[in-house]
Each structure stands twice: as C-alpha cells, then as structure tokens.
Amino acid sequence: MNTAYEQLCGLAKEAALVESVEALLGWDERTYLPEAAGDYRAEQMTFLSGLAHQKRTQPKWGELLDELAGSDLAKDLHSDTGTTIRQLKRDYDKRVKLPQLLVEELTRASVLGQQAWVKARAANDFAMFQPHLTKIIELKRQQAEAVGYEDQPYDALLDDYEPQARTKDLTSVLGKLRQELVPLVHAIMESGKVAPVEIVSRLHPRGAQEAFGKTAAAAIGFEFQRGRLDVTHHPFCTELGPNDCRITTRYDEHHFNGAFFGILHEAGHGIYDQGLRSELFGLPPGQFVSLGIHESQSRMWENLVGRSNAFWQYFFPKWQEFFPVAAEGVTQQQLFAAINHVQPSLIRVEADEATYNLHIIVRFELEQALLSGDLPVNDLPAAWMEKYREYLGIAPPNDANGCLQDVHWSAALFGYFPTYSLGNLYASQLFEQADKDLGGLNDLMKRGEFLQLKLWLNEKIHRHGQCYSASELVQRITGKPLGSEPLMRHLRGKLLPLYGLA
Amino acid sequence: MNTAYEQLCGLAKEAALVESVEALLGWDERTYLPEAAGDYRAEQMTFLSGLAHQKRTQPKWGELLDELAGSDLAKDLHSDTGTTIRQLKRDYDKRVKLPQLLVEELTRASVLGQQAWVKARAANDFAMFQPHLTKIIELKRQQAEAVGYEDQPYDALLDDYEPQARTKDLTSVLGKLRQELVPLVHAIMESGKVAPVEIVSRLHPRGAQEAFGKTAAAAIGFEFQRGRLDVTHHPFCTELGPNDCRITTRYDEHHFNGAFFGILHEAGHGIYDQGLRSELFGLPPGQFVSLGIHESQSRMWENLVGRSNAFWQYFFPKWQEFFPVAAEGVTQQQLFAAINHVQPSLIRVEADEATYNLHIIVRFELEQALLSGDLPVNDLPAAWMEKYREYLGIAPPNDANGCLQDVHWSAALFGYFPTYSLGNLYASQLFEQADKDLGGLNDLMKRGEFLQLKLWLNEKIHRHGQCYSASELVQRITGKPLGSEPLMRHLRGKLLPLYGLA
C-alpha cells in the first residue's frame, strides 16, 4: 500500500501526464497541423483539458492534502516534500474555490472574445470587441472575488501567472522604471545618432538562419537530444515531457533579428525547462516557479547575452561565415549597433530592449484601471493613445495598432502582461549577480564560454523548481529585493555609449 | 435525454478520440520525437491505451448494446445504425472474452519479445529469440481459445486484422496463387533479360524526390489540406482525425523507387482514410473495414497505377524535369522496365511486385504450422530456408536475413501477414472492375486523369466503412468471390512482354 504522500504524487504526476499530452496537441496545432484539421483538434484538446481539470479537482486530492497537512513531510516548506504539499494545496484550493459555472463562462467568453477580437482588429473597429471585453472584465472581477485576495482584486489575477506577487510592489518597481526609462529613450531620440539598421534587413537566407540559430542555441546550452526547433507563426517554447522541450521560430529572409534573437529567447526558456529536475517532472519542485522567472531566463540569453558586445566578439566571425553576402563591408561594431537600435514604435512584439517595458507599463496601468472600473471600457482607445503619447512620444493612428494589437485581454488573460517586464527586471538583477559570482561574464562570453552561466542558473534557479517563490529566489540569490536599478544600469551601460551620450 | 443509440455513439466517439490522440503520440514518436524522450512517450502512450481500453470495455457499453440488440435500428445489417450496433457488439464481445491477465501477459510478452528480437537479429542468433517466440505462440493459442472460432484457432487471430475471413478460403486462394507465381518467376529468371536497374540508383536529389513525390500524391488525389507528408525510418500512414491523415516516407538519394513508390503506397492508404465519411469518424460505418482492403488501396495506387506504362506516359516528362541529370539518355520504356524489375531476393520489404507474395505465403504457411504445433519452434529456421528454396529458388545465408527479418511475430502479430497478399489480390480484382466500369483506365492515366478512379473507390469502397465485410464488398463490386486470376492476369500482362516471354 502506498503512503498518502506517494498517492498524492501519483495523482499529480498523472495529471501532469495528461497536460503533457495536451501540450503535444498544442505544439502540433501550431507547427504541423493540416489546415482542415482544426475543429477536431479543438475537440481533442477540450477533452484532455477537461480530463486534467477533473484529475486536479478530485476529492481524493483534497483528502490526501488534509491528511498530509500537519505531517512531518510538510514541515520544511522549502524541501521537496514540503514544496509538493504546499504548492499542490495552493493549486487545489484555488481550483475548488472557482464555481464550475464561472469556469465554463470564462472559457466561453474567452473563445468568443478571441473570435471577436480577430474580426475587430481586421476591421479596425473597437466597438465590435467592446461588449466582449466588458463581459470578460466582469467575469475576471468575479474570479478575483471567488478566489479571494488580501489587498486588491488584481492580486488574485496576477497570482495565476506570478504566484505570491503583489500589485503594490509591482506598481512601485515599474513606476520607478518608467520614470527613468522615459528620459533615457528621449535622450536617445534627441542624440541624432541612427544605427545602421539596414544591415539586418539585407538578405539572410533561410537555411543559413536556421543553421546559425541552431549553432547559437546549442552553444548557449540548449540540448537538442532533449529538444527540437521547428517553424511556427507565433514562436513559443513548450515542455512535452522531462526530456522533450520544443522551441519554435519563424524566418524572414530580410530581417535577421527576428529568427535569431527569437531562437535565443526560446532557447532561454528551454534551458530553464531542461534544467528542472527531470525525475520530479509533474511535481512542484520540478516545475517552473513563475512566468516572470521563466521570462527572465529567455530575456537573459536573448538580450543580456545575445545582444552584448562580448557575445558578438565571439560570434561575429561565424556570422560572416554563415552570411557572407550580408556581411560584405560590415564591422562588428556596426552589427552590434544595428541589433541594439532604439526607436519608439507602436507594436509591442517588435519593440527594442529599451522601449519594450514602456509598452508593458501602459498595459499594466490600463488593465488595472479597467478591472477596478476607474477606466470605463469605452474610454480604453483614448486612454491607450494618451499613455503612448506620454510614455513613448508617439500615438497609434488607429485601434488596430493600438489597444487591439494583443490577444491577451480577448483571451481573458488579465495580470499576464507585467510578467514580461518582471522578466527583464529579474534577468538584469540575476545577471549582475552571476557576473560577480563568476568573476566577469564578458571575458567568458568573448571566448564563447557559456556553460558556466548555464550551470550557475541551473544551480541557483532551475533546480529549485517551486521550492522558493520568485521573490524569495531573487532575495536569496542577490541579497536584495527586486529593483529597477540593475536593468537601468544595463541599458545605460550599453546604450549611452552607442548613442554618444556617455 | 439522449437515446440509447446516441449514448452508444457518444461512448464510441469518445473512445476513438482517445485513440486518435494516441495515434498522434505514435506519429510524433516516429517522426520528430527527440532522442532522449522515448521513455516518457512510452508512459504517455501506455496511459492513453489503458484509457481507451477502459472506455471500450465499460459495462455501460454492454448494457446499451443489449438494449439495442433487438431494436429497429439494428435490423438492417448494412445500414449505418445496424453496422454501428453490429460492429460495436462484435468488438465489445471479443474484448470482454479476453481475460485481463492474458491481455497483460500478451502486452508484456510482446514488449520483451521485440526487445529480444532486436538483439537476436543483430547477433544473428535465433536461440536468443526462441524462448520468447515459444511463449508468444502459447499465449496466442490461449487468445484463440478465449475468443473462440468455428473452424480452426488461426481463424480467431486472423479475425483481428481481416474480420470474418476464414483460413481455409485464404489457404485455397493463396495456394493457387503460389502454383502460378512460382513458374512465372522461374520463367522470368530463365529469360536472360535484365532490366536497366542502374537508372533508379542514379543520383535523385532528396529535395526533388520530395517535390516530385508530393506532386504525384496530389495528382492521384491525396488531399494535402487534410494531411501531410513527413520523414521517418519505417514509413507508415496514420489517421489522427477526420481531416488529418499523415503519411511518411524516407529518402535514399541513390534509390528512386524507395521514396517514390513508398509515397504512392502511403498516399493510397491515405486516400482511403480521407474517403471515409468524416462525420462518422469513430463509428464503424466511418472506419476502414479490414487491413486487406486497406492494403488493396495502397497497392493499387503503388503498383497497378504507379508502376503502369500508362502512368509513366504521363509522368515521364515530369520525371525528366525533376531529375534532369538522372534522366540523361533514358527512354520512357527503359525507366518502365527498371521500375518493374523482377528478381527473387531474401528481404520481404524490398521485394518486387511478382515475388512479394511468395514471401508472404512462406510466412502464412509457417505461422499456421507454428500455431498448430506441427512445426516446433526450434525447427523454424530450417523450415524457413527450405520454403525459400522451394518458392523463390534462393535461401538466406543466415537467420538475420531469414526468419528474424520481420518484427511481426516478436510483436505477437499472428494472422497479420496474409493481409498483405490479400491487399494485392483485392487490388487487382477491384482494378479490373474499375477498368470495366470506367471504360478503360489506361486512357485516363495516360492523360493524368486519376480523379475518376479515386471517385470510383470513394463510392464503391470508402464510403461504406464497415457496412459490408471485405468479402461482401468484393462480391458486391465484382460479382465474384476473391480469386487469384486478376492478379495473375495483371502480372503476366505486364511482365511477360517486358521479359520477352509474351
């Protein structure tokens, strides 16, 4: 007879197995699914997601958790057993608090919302989407009330993506970041210096982009015997099992940055997944801790490593080999300047490293105002334009390139956006510490040695899974709570010299 | 409240949905799965196959079938409702007759058997495999007794692949076939004529093979918006949903035939799957009727169409375009002769159209003797060599290329082999009828018109699913029971002139 703890782990692993199959269906849908097969795929995924939910809310789960709550196994909160019990209880409690009817209404509103959003964006007509958004916000308010919160309703939603984070802390750190970013971007614009961006839009043949991207992903530590790279429309990374991590990209032969930094970004996510303890797959100590920390891993490899001068001291000769035509007459410094070009623009997913967080801050502020009711839904388009003008100095000519550009709100994802900026903030703070601990990352990167940083991340972050919360992790590793200074130091350190402002 | 019939269909469709997900896992395993991910994939597949089995043996299923057995819906055996009730009952009865313990023992013996077979083949050591084979045969005898049979135990096993077929009928038709094939192959060997096979081993670049293969598959009617072509080690076709049929191949740049006829073969399977009524996916009238009929569809497009002179009158200029270097100095007649080369060889999967069935007949005779006990397992290697000498005029130098060459017996698949020859026999008999009904297929094929044949197959075979058994179908369509004459007429008609024997 298995102990209660073994039974609980068995249930959790079985639920994770069902979810991993659903993840394969999702991966296939976004990479290889034949055009006409979408309807049945939706049926398959609905079935599996229902099965997983059923497994994660079965009463047996609650009984075992009750039995284990006061046990010795639960005592050390940061041990594997303590983490398993604590986190499974957290998840179970949240799930059973949500009325079945609300879950179904949210699913339906999100499906209809996304369909309406696609049409509204194509027609550049916010009014078509407005009633759906109103409904979704109302349901998200109900969700927050059902789940409960200490401080404010937005906390309850944020918790789905960044467990235990608090809105007030985020508001403080992102507020400070904005105050420093806005003048930095302004100064760069005023500098009159323009990067030679034409280089990255020269022809970079697709086959060479794929080969070069895979070389770089392998060099930074993505293990291809435990993963793959495929092509998709909207790149993502997904974990299909303890030794099966799939990353994706898309190629534009006249835009080198898209696929290359996209591959480094997704490989960064993948290195996190591959660094989790595989024998604990499906249990909280073997699972990623938060979307913010996940994003910190992708942004670190993409930006702090991949867009650094040191990285290109090593990779520039290889870039010349893979792209001899595009490389004609280009110096390493020119390429470095081109891939670090700063320019306020309207579309988040195309934004550079400096302005990206301003896009996020706009959304973070607006979605809180929508949820609280301070911003009526029909005032959203005007409020969006106003904030873009204030923070980025430009305003969209229409809603399609304004408040209709992202899928998130139509999919009922409120509280998701700030995790992107959290990722950038965590990445910089962790990278500074790694630099200190490893005695200078620049020297390592110049020589193409990325293994030390990967092992540092394995040891400091990946292997802990959910044993510590995101903020506990950062405090433990860096000795400080999350702040905006490391990111600002990084941006100023790189961009001021590039734009002749140092 | 749903009627009993609706409930039954709901259960069947849900079971089929689970199986379709398992099929995706299997497809992915054989095409894209990362090297290290095999163990967890096995866990995922085991879980799903258990879930499907559980769904197909739940008592509710039996209760609904009992309730529906005497109903009006069951009366017309060939209607969709009658077929659904009859076939689901047939499947349910067979499943519940098998003791759970036997099912588990068979699964285990098959897994261990395949592992031992891989090693035994590599080591060319039949003794390593012998105890496993002995065990598997013993379990297959138990299976036959548990399920029951009218005439002989082999019938019960055959029924898993070719429902309602009888060993004695098969023995008769394959016996006649052998009597005519052996002298035909002998005469070809004696003719002294050798086909210019060197042509097909000239360099055919992989990219051009893929493009040419897809062009041909689309031309004969495989719908790529409802399917895909990918690369694998051991080519197969799998149906992942009503609009999702995946075919696979492998490329050898110095063997044109492998991928090209492989693609036509798998596309033939795919055209059958795509021709099933998609709204009945998961129900017997929307499912293929037998492996023999499935194989008849692949062999028809591969051999009767793809290896015909008329097909190449249309495709030869395209072949020249796709492979200008290989085509240098080659006439259409030379290519036609090269792709129809006859030569007795040791390996079934590499056999030509004429000798292929002799490989099958050897296996069909031996597996019956093994099952009945007439052939002791340790006499198998010698008996194998003896039959190859008698039917094909050559004998393998060792067991690796002899009785250890196929995976089937190690996987507990007894009764499967004859469906390959049934496929060839059905294909010829159906093709003769189509030729009559459509007023001459050669003229159509010469002009690249394949749609008429595809529509004929859709109408005569595909759309009926399991409404008629395989032998009922053939009788209905051709007015005769299955015979060996059409296949022999086809082979003689093509090969005698090619080898100067006409």
PDB file of C-alpha atoms in Angstrom, chain B residues 8-139:
ATOM      1  CA  LEU B   8     -23.605   4.384 -27.544  1.00  0.00           C
ATOM      2  CA  CYS B   9     -22.311   6.587 -30.362  1.00  0.00           C
ATOM      3  CA  GLY B  10     -21.084   9.101 -27.797  1.00  0.00           C
ATOM      4  CA  LEU B  11     -19.094   6.427 -25.997  1.00  0.00           C
ATOM      5  CA  ALA B  12     -17.642   5.096 -29.243  1.00  0.00           C
ATOM      6  CA  LYS B  13     -16.661   8.550 -30.431  1.00  0.00           C
ATOM      7  CA  GLU B  14     -15.016   9.352 -27.117  1.00  0.00           C
ATOM      8  CA  ALA B  15     -13.006   6.115 -27.262  1.00  0.00           C
ATOM      9  CA  ALA B  16     -11.992   6.937 -30.836  1.00  0.00           C
ATOM     10  CA  LEU B  17     -10.949  10.419 -29.741  1.00  0.00           C
ATOM     11  CA  VAL B  18      -8.645   8.944 -27.099  1.00  0.00           C
ATOM     12  CA  GLU B  19      -7.227   6.573 -29.721  1.00  0.00           C
ATOM     13  CA  SER B  20      -6.706   9.452 -32.145  1.00  0.00           C
ATOM     14  CA  VAL B  21      -4.623  11.238 -29.509  1.00  0.00           C
ATOM     15  CA  GLU B  22      -2.618   8.056 -29.009  1.00  0.00           C
ATOM     16  CA  ALA B  23      -2.125   7.955 -32.778  1.00  0.00           C
ATOM     17  CA  LEU B  24      -0.679  11.486 -32.696  1.00  0.00           C
ATOM     18  CA  LEU B  25       1.738  10.418 -29.962  1.00  0.00           C
ATOM     19  CA  GLY B  26       2.741   7.482 -32.152  1.00  0.00           C
ATOM     20  CA  TRP B  27       3.170   9.637 -35.256  1.00  0.00           C
ATOM     21  CA  ASP B  28       5.307  12.121 -33.341  1.00  0.00           C
ATOM     22  CA  GLU B  29       7.365   9.284 -31.857  1.00  0.00           C
ATOM     23  CA  ARG B  30       8.198   8.053 -35.338  1.00  0.00           C
ATOM     24  CA  THR B  31       8.876  11.431 -36.939  1.00  0.00           C
ATOM     25  CA  TYR B  32      10.026  14.189 -34.609  1.00  0.00           C
ATOM     26  CA  LEU B  33      10.499  12.904 -31.053  1.00  0.00           C
ATOM     27  CA  PRO B  34      13.849  13.977 -29.541  1.00  0.00           C
ATOM     28  CA  GLU B  35      16.246  11.113 -28.947  1.00  0.00           C
ATOM     29  CA  ALA B  36      16.045  11.205 -25.139  1.00  0.00           C
ATOM     30  CA  ALA B  37      12.261  11.486 -24.883  1.00  0.00           C
ATOM     31  CA  GLY B  38      11.337   7.861 -25.583  1.00  0.00           C
ATOM     32  CA  ASP B  39      10.738   6.659 -22.026  1.00  0.00           C
ATOM     33  CA  TYR B  40       8.207   9.321 -21.148  1.00  0.00           C
ATOM     34  CA  ARG B  41       6.491   8.908 -24.506  1.00  0.00           C
ATOM     35  CA  ALA B  42       6.006   5.228 -23.654  1.00  0.00           C
ATOM     36  CA  GLU B  43       4.365   6.260 -20.365  1.00  0.00           C
ATOM     37  CA  GLN B  44       2.050   8.659 -22.177  1.00  0.00           C
ATOM     38  CA  MET B  45       1.053   6.026 -24.723  1.00  0.00           C
ATOM     39  CA  THR B  46       0.513   3.347 -22.092  1.00  0.00           C
ATOM     40  CA  PHE B  47      -1.774   5.696 -20.173  1.00  0.00           C
ATOM     41  CA  LEU B  48      -3.844   6.514 -23.243  1.00  0.00           C
ATOM     42  CA  SER B  49      -4.100   2.963 -24.455  1.00  0.00           C
ATOM     43  CA  GLY B  50      -5.279   1.917 -20.986  1.00  0.00           C
ATOM     44  CA  LEU B  51      -7.832   4.727 -21.019  1.00  0.00           C
ATOM     45  CA  ALA B  52      -9.113   3.675 -24.444  1.00  0.00           C
ATOM     46  CA  HIS B  53      -9.364   0.033 -23.405  1.00  0.00           C
ATOM     47  CA  GLN B  54     -11.201   1.047 -20.239  1.00  0.00           C
ATOM     48  CA  LYS B  55     -13.647   3.093 -22.301  1.00  0.00           C
ATOM     49  CA  ARG B  56     -14.223   0.238 -24.743  1.00  0.00           C
ATOM     50  CA  THR B  57     -14.901  -2.342 -22.052  1.00  0.00           C
ATOM     51  CA  GLN B  58     -17.023  -0.316 -19.634  1.00  0.00           C
ATOM     52  CA  PRO B  59     -20.180  -2.204 -18.592  1.00  0.00           C
ATOM     53  CA  LYS B  60     -22.372   0.692 -19.809  1.00  0.00           C
ATOM     54  CA  TRP B  61     -21.286  -0.237 -23.343  1.00  0.00           C
ATOM     55  CA  GLY B  62     -22.579  -3.788 -22.890  1.00  0.00           C
ATOM     56  CA  GLU B  63     -25.841  -2.580 -21.347  1.00  0.00           C
ATOM     57  CA  LEU B  64     -26.550  -0.214 -24.233  1.00  0.00           C
ATOM     58  CA  LEU B  65     -25.722  -2.930 -26.771  1.00  0.00           C
ATOM     59  CA  ASP B  66     -28.094  -5.357 -25.044  1.00  0.00           C
ATOM     60  CA  GLU B  67     -30.801  -2.704 -25.061  1.00  0.00           C
ATOM     61  CA  LEU B  68     -30.270  -2.012 -28.765  1.00  0.00           C
ATOM     62  CA  ALA B  69     -29.769  -5.611 -29.936  1.00  0.00           C
ATOM     63  CA  GLY B  70     -33.395  -6.296 -30.870  1.00  0.00           C
ATOM     64  CA  SER B  71     -34.311  -2.720 -31.810  1.00  0.00           C
ATOM     65  CA  ASP B  72     -35.400  -1.472 -35.209  1.00  0.00           C
ATOM     66  CA  LEU B  73     -32.107   0.367 -35.543  1.00  0.00           C
ATOM     67  CA  ALA B  74     -30.250  -2.947 -35.560  1.00  0.00           C
ATOM     68  CA  LYS B  75     -32.429  -4.635 -38.151  1.00  0.00           C
ATOM     69  CA  ASP B  76     -30.835  -3.550 -41.418  1.00  0.00           C
ATOM     70  CA  LEU B  77     -27.357  -5.007 -41.038  1.00  0.00           C
ATOM     71  CA  HIS B  78     -25.866  -2.818 -43.750  1.00  0.00           C
ATOM     72  CA  SER B  79     -27.370   0.489 -42.641  1.00  0.00           C
ATOM     73  CA  ASP B  80     -25.265   2.929 -40.622  1.00  0.00           C
ATOM     74  CA  THR B  81     -27.163   2.210 -37.425  1.00  0.00           C
ATOM     75  CA  GLY B  82     -27.205  -1.554 -37.984  1.00  0.00           C
ATOM     76  CA  THR B  83     -23.491  -1.529 -38.756  1.00  0.00           C
ATOM     77  CA  THR B  84     -22.716   0.562 -35.704  1.00  0.00           C
ATOM     78  CA  ILE B  85     -24.585  -1.768 -33.375  1.00  0.00           C
ATOM     79  CA  ARG B  86     -23.329  -4.997 -35.002  1.00  0.00           C
ATOM     80  CA  GLN B  87     -19.678  -3.974 -35.180  1.00  0.00           C
ATOM     81  CA  LEU B  88     -19.501  -2.392 -31.731  1.00  0.00           C
ATOM     82  CA  LYS B  89     -21.059  -5.527 -30.306  1.00  0.00           C
ATOM     83  CA  ARG B  90     -18.540  -7.684 -32.168  1.00  0.00           C
ATOM     84  CA  ASP B  91     -15.670  -5.599 -30.774  1.00  0.00           C
ATOM     85  CA  TYR B  92     -17.080  -5.482 -27.243  1.00  0.00           C
ATOM     86  CA  ASP B  93     -17.747  -9.224 -27.114  1.00  0.00           C
ATOM     87  CA  LYS B  94     -14.224 -10.028 -28.267  1.00  0.00           C
ATOM     88  CA  ARG B  95     -12.687  -7.663 -25.740  1.00  0.00           C
ATOM     89  CA  VAL B  96     -14.619  -8.890 -22.736  1.00  0.00           C
ATOM     90  CA  LYS B  97     -13.888 -12.508 -23.618  1.00  0.00           C
ATOM     91  CA  LEU B  98     -10.176 -11.883 -23.152  1.00  0.00           C
ATOM     92  CA  PRO B  99      -9.153 -12.293 -19.500  1.00  0.00           C
ATOM     93  CA  GLN B 100      -7.398  -9.166 -18.209  1.00  0.00           C
ATOM     94  CA  LEU B 101      -4.457 -11.336 -17.158  1.00  0.00           C
ATOM     95  CA  LEU B 102      -3.997 -12.670 -20.697  1.00  0.00           C
ATOM     96  CA  VAL B 103      -4.124  -9.144 -22.147  1.00  0.00           C
ATOM     97  CA  GLU B 104      -1.394  -8.051 -19.750  1.00  0.00           C
ATOM     98  CA  GLU B 105       0.707 -11.153 -20.413  1.00  0.00           C
ATOM     99  CA  LEU B 106       0.425 -10.579 -24.150  1.00  0.00           C
ATOM    100  CA  THR B 107       1.463  -6.947 -23.787  1.00  0.00           C
ATOM    101  CA  ARG B 108       4.456  -7.900 -21.667  1.00  0.00           C
ATOM    102  CA  ALA B 109       5.472 -10.797 -23.925  1.00  0.00           C
ATOM    103  CA  SER B 110       5.261  -8.534 -26.944  1.00  0.00           C
ATOM    104  CA  VAL B 111       7.411  -5.797 -25.378  1.00  0.00           C
ATOM    105  CA  LEU B 112      10.013  -8.305 -24.189  1.00  0.00           C
ATOM    106  CA  GLY B 113       9.721 -10.214 -27.462  1.00  0.00           C
ATOM    107  CA  GLN B 114      10.518  -7.138 -29.526  1.00  0.00           C
ATOM    108  CA  GLN B 115      13.484  -6.255 -27.333  1.00  0.00           C
ATOM    109  CA  ALA B 116      14.837  -9.814 -27.625  1.00  0.00           C
ATOM    110  CA  TRP B 117      14.180  -9.837 -31.372  1.00  0.00           C
ATOM    111  CA  VAL B 118      16.204  -6.649 -31.923  1.00  0.00           C
ATOM    112  CA  LYS B 119      19.170  -8.229 -30.118  1.00  0.00           C
ATOM    113  CA  ALA B 120      18.753 -11.652 -31.734  1.00  0.00           C
ATOM    114  CA  ARG B 121      18.630 -10.145 -35.215  1.00  0.00           C
ATOM    115  CA  ALA B 122      21.695  -8.001 -34.561  1.00  0.00           C
ATOM    116  CA  ALA B 123      23.543 -11.023 -33.193  1.00  0.00           C
ATOM    117  CA  ASN B 124      22.147 -13.329 -35.894  1.00  0.00           C
ATOM    118  CA  ASP B 125      21.204 -15.718 -33.090  1.00  0.00           C
ATOM    119  CA  PHE B 126      17.775 -17.342 -33.294  1.00  0.00           C
ATOM    120  CA  ALA B 127      18.329 -19.116 -29.963  1.00  0.00           C
ATOM    121  CA  MET B 128      18.132 -15.734 -28.181  1.00  0.00           C
ATOM    122  CA  PHE B 129      14.664 -15.188 -29.583  1.00  0.00           C
ATOM    123  CA  GLN B 130      13.342 -18.749 -29.402  1.00  0.00           C
ATOM    124  CA  PRO B 131      12.029 -18.801 -25.798  1.00  0.00           C
ATOM    125  CA  HIS B 132      10.178 -15.528 -26.400  1.00  0.00           C
ATOM    126  CA  LEU B 133       8.598 -16.849 -29.563  1.00  0.00           C
ATOM    127  CA  THR B 134       7.591 -20.035 -27.781  1.00  0.00           C
ATOM    128  CA  LYS B 135       5.919 -18.015 -25.048  1.00  0.00           C
ATOM    129  CA  ILE B 136       4.148 -15.736 -27.532  1.00  0.00           C
ATOM    130  CA  ILE B 137       2.793 -18.695 -29.521  1.00  0.00           C
ATOM    131  CA  GLU B 138       1.480 -20.269 -26.330  1.00  0.00           C
ATOM    132  CA  LEU B 139      -0.306 -17.007 -25.428  1.00  0.00           C
TER     133      LEU B 139
END
